[in-house]
Coordinates of C-alpha atoms in Angstrom, one line a residue:
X17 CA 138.1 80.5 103.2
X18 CA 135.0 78.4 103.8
X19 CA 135.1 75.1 105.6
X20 CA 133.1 72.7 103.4
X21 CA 131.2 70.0 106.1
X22 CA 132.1 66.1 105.2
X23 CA 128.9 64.7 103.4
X24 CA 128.9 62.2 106.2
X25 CA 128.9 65.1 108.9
X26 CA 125.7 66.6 106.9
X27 CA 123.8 63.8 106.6
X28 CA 124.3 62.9 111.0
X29 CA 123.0 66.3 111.3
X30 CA 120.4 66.3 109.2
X31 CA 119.3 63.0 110.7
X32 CA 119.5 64.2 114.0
X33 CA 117.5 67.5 112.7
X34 CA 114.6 65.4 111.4
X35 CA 115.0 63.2 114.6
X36 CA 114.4 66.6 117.4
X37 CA 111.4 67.9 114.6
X38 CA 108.9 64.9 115.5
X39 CA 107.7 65.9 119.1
X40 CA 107.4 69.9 117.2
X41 CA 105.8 68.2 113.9
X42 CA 103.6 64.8 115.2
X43 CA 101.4 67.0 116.9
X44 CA 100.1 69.3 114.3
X45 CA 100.5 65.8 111.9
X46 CA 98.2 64.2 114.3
X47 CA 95.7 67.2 114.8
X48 CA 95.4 67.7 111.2
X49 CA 94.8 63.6 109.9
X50 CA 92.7 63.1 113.3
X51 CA 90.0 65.8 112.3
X52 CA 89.8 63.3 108.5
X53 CA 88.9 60.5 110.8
X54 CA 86.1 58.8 112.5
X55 CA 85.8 59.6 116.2
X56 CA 86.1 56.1 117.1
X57 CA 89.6 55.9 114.8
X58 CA 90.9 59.1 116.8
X59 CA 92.1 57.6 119.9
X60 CA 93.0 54.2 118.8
X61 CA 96.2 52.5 120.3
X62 CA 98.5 53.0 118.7
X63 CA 97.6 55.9 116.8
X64 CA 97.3 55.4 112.9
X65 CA 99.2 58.1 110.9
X66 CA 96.6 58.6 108.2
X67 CA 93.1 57.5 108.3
X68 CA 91.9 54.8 107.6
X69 CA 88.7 56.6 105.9
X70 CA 89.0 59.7 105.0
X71 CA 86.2 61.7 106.3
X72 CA 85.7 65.4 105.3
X73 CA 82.4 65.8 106.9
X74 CA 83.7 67.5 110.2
X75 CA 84.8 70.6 107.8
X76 CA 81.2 71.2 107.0
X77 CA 80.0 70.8 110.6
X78 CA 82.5 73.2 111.9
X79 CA 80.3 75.8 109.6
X80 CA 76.7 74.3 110.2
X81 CA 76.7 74.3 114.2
X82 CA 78.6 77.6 114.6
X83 CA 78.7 80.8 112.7
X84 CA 82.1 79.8 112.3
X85 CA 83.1 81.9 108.9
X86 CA 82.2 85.1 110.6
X87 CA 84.4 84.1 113.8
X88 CA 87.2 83.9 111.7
X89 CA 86.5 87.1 110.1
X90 CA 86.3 88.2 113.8
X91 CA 89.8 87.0 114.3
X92 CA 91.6 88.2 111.6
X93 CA 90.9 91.3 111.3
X94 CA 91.1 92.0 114.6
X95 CA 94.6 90.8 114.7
X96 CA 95.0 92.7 111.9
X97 CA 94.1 96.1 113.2
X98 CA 95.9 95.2 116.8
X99 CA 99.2 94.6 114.9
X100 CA 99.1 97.8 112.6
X101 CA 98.1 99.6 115.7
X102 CA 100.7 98.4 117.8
X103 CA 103.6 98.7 115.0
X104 CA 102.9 102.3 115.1
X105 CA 102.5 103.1 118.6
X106 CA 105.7 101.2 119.6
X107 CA 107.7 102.3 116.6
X108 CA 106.9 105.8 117.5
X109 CA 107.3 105.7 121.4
X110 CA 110.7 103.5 120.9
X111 CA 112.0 106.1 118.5
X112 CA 111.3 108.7 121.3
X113 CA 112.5 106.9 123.7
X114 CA 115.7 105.9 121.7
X115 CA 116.6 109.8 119.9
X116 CA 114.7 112.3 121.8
X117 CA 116.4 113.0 125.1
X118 CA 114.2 114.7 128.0
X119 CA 114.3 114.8 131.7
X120 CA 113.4 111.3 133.5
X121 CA 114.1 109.8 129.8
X122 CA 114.7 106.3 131.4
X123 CA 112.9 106.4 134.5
X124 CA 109.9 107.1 132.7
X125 CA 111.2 104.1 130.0
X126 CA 111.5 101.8 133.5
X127 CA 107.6 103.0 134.5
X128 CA 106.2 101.7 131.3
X129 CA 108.8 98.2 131.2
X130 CA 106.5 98.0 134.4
X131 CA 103.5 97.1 132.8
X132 CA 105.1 93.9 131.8
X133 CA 105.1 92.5 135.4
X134 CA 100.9 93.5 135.6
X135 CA 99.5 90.2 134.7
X136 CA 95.9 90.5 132.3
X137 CA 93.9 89.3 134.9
X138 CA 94.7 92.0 137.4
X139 CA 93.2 94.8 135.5
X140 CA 89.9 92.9 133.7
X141 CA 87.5 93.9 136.2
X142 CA 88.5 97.5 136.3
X143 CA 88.9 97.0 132.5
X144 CA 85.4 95.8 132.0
X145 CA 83.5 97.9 134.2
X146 CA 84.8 101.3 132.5
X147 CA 84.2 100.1 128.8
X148 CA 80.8 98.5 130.2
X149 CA 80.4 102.6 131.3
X150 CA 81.4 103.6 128.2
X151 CA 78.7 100.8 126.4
X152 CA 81.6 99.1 124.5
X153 CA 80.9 95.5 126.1
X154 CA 80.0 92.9 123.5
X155 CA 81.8 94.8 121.1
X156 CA 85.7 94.6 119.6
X157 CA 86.6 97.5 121.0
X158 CA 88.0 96.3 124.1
X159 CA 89.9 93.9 122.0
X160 CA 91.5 96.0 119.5
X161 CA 92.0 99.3 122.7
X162 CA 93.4 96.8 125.3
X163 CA 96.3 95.0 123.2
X164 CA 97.4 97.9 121.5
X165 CA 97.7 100.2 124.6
X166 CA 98.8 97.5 126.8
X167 CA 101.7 94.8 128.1
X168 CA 102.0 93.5 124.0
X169 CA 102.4 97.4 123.1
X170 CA 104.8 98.1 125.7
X171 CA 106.8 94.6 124.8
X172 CA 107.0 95.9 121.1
X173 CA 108.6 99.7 121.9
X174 CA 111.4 97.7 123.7
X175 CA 112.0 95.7 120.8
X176 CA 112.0 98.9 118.7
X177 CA 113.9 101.3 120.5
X178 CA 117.0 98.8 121.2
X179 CA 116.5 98.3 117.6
X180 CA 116.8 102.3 117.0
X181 CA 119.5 102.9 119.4
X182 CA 121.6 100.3 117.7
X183 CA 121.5 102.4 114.6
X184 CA 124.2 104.6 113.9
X185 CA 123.3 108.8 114.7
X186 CA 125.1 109.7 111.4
X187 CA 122.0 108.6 109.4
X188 CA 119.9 110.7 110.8
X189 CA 122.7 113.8 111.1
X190 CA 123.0 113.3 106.9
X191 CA 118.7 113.6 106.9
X192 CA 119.3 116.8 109.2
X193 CA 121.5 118.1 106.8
X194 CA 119.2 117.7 104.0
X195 CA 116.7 119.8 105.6
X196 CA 114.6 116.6 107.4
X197 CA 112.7 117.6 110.5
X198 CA 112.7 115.4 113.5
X199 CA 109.3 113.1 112.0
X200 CA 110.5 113.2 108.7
X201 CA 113.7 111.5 109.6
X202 CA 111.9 109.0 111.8
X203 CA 109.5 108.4 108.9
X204 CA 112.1 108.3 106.1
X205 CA 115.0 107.0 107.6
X206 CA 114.7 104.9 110.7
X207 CA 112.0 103.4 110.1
X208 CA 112.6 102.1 106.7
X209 CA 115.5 100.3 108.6
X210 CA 113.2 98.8 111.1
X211 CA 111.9 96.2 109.3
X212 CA 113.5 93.6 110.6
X213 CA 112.2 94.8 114.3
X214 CA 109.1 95.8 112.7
X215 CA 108.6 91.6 111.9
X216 CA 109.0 90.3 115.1
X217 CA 106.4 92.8 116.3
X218 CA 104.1 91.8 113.6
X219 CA 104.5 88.4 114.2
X220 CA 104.4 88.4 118.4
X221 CA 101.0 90.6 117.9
X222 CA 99.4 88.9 115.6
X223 CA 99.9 85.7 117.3
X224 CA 99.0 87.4 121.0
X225 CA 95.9 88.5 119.3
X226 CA 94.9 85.2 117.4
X227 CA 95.3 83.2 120.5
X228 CA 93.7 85.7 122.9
X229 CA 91.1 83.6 125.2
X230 CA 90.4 85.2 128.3
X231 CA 89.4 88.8 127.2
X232 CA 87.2 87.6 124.4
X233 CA 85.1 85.5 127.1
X234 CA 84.7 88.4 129.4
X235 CA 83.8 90.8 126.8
X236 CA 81.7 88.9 123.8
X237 CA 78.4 87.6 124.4
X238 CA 76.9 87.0 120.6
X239 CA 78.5 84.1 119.4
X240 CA 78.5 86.1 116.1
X241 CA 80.8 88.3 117.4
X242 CA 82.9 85.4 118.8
X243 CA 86.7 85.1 118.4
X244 CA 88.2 81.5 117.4
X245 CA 89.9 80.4 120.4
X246 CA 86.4 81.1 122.3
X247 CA 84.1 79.4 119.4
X248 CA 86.3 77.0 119.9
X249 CA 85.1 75.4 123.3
X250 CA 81.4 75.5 121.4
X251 CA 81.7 72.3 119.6
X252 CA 80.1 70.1 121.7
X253 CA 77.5 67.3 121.4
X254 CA 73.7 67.3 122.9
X255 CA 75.3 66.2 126.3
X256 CA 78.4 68.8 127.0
X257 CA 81.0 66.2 125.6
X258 CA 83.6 67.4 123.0
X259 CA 83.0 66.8 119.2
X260 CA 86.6 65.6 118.7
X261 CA 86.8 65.4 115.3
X262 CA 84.9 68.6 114.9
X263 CA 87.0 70.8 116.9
X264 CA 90.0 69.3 115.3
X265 CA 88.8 70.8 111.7
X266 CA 88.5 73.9 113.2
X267 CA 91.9 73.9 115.4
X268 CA 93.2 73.1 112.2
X269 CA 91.6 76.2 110.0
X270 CA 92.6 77.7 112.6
X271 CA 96.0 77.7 112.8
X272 CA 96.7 77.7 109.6
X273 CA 97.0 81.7 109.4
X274 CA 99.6 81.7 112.1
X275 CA 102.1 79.5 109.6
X276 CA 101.2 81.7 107.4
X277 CA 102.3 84.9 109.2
X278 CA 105.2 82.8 110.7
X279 CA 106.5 81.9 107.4
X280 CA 106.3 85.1 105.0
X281 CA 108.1 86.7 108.1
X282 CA 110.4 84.4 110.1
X283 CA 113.4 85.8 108.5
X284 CA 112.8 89.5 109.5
X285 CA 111.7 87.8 113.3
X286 CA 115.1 86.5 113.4
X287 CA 116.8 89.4 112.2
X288 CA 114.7 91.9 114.7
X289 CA 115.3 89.2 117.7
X290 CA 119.0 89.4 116.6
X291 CA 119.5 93.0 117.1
X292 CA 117.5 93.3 119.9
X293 CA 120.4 93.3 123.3
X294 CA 120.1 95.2 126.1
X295 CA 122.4 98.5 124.7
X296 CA 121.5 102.1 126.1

């Protein structure tokens, strides 16, 4: 029988709850209100929690000094294509790696955990010079290739094959029974199961791609072709300094995509994370 919490119990912990959110919420509060204000008004001591004035111009500016709308085209669909690329790779190699047993099964499994401990920048300059060979620089090729066959790939088929091997083998014994090959059961059985593990790769992609810096800078050239977190260091003034108000509106547009993602899917991220242990 359920427990029912005393209603003075709820409201202490719902207190406290709204007490530990501030530090999480004050500074997306603060970045959002701060790009409707005055650059003067921005830093003022103490800050002011709404502006004073509120200023909208620093919207349009973000789209007058910068090609800005076709950055975040840039972005999105780039994380796009990076997360449908790597939910298919990593489904597939964790379903191999989880149902199909063949010699040096788990050594090779151990080889490609390896590429975790490789950190980005160790492999940039060999990475850039071959697609600079191949006439791919200041393009998005390297940063659609690189993520999906990379350490965010390789993070993703561990999520998915402790998510398969945590599945119980009758399933797929009734699908072999019913005349299912070894795809067809992948593709009609285990992975309609998967979504919960298939969320928490969509959401850990997307938001690796989004927030990608370094490659982007190595890579792009045309600020056309620009990502967001690298037209993001563009706002400045006639003498280098940061347009704070400016690059506030834009922080703010975007991040907005990212709640987005994070809330439509939060509850399959929780639910992949939760059956994802360290079985097999």
């Amino acid at each position: 029988m359920k427990r029912e919490i005393p209603l003075r119990l709820k409201t202490l912990l719902y207190g406290l709850l709204c007490v530990m959110c501030v530090p999480f919420v004050f500074p997306t509060w603060w970045m959002v209100t701060s790009s409707l204000k005055p650059i003067g008004e921005i830093f003022a001591f103490p800050p002011k929690l709404l502006p004073a004035d509120w200023d909208f111009s620093a919207y349009a500016q973000v789209f007058q000094l910068q090609p800005f709308a076709s950055q975040y085209v840039n972005s999105l669909y780039i994380a796009l294509i990076v997360t449908t690329g790597t939910m298919a790779v990593a489904a597939m190699a964790g379903y191999a790696f989880a149902r199909i047993r063949f010699p040096g099964q788990n050594v090779l499994f151990v080889v490609v955990l390896l590429g975790l401990l490789i950190p980005s920048e160790v492999t940039i300059v060999p990475l850039f010079q071959m697609f600079h060979e191949l006439g791919l620089t200041d393009t998005h090729w390297p940063l659609i290739l690189v993520p999906i066959l990379g350490a965010p790939s390789v993070l993703a088929t561990f999520i998915m094959r402790q998510f398969f091997i945590s599945l119980p083998g009758e399933l797929e014994e009734a699908a072999r029974m019913d005349g299912l090959g070894r795809f067809g059961t992948f593709y009609r059985v285990a992975l309609p199961l998967a979504r919960p593990a298939l969320g928490a790769v969509a959401i850990f992609t997307f938001l690796h791609s989004w927030n990608l810096y370094l490659e982007p800078i190595v890579y792009l050239s045309s600020p056309e072709k620009f990502t967001l977190p690298q037209a993001l260091t563009q706002f400045v003034d006639a003498y280098g300094g940061p347009m704070w108000n400016v690059q506030l509106a834009a922080a703010s547009m975007t991040a907005l995509p990212v709640l987005v993602v994070f809330v439509l899917a939060q509850r399959q991220f929780i639910e992949g994370l939760a059956h994802t242990g360290v079985k097999g």
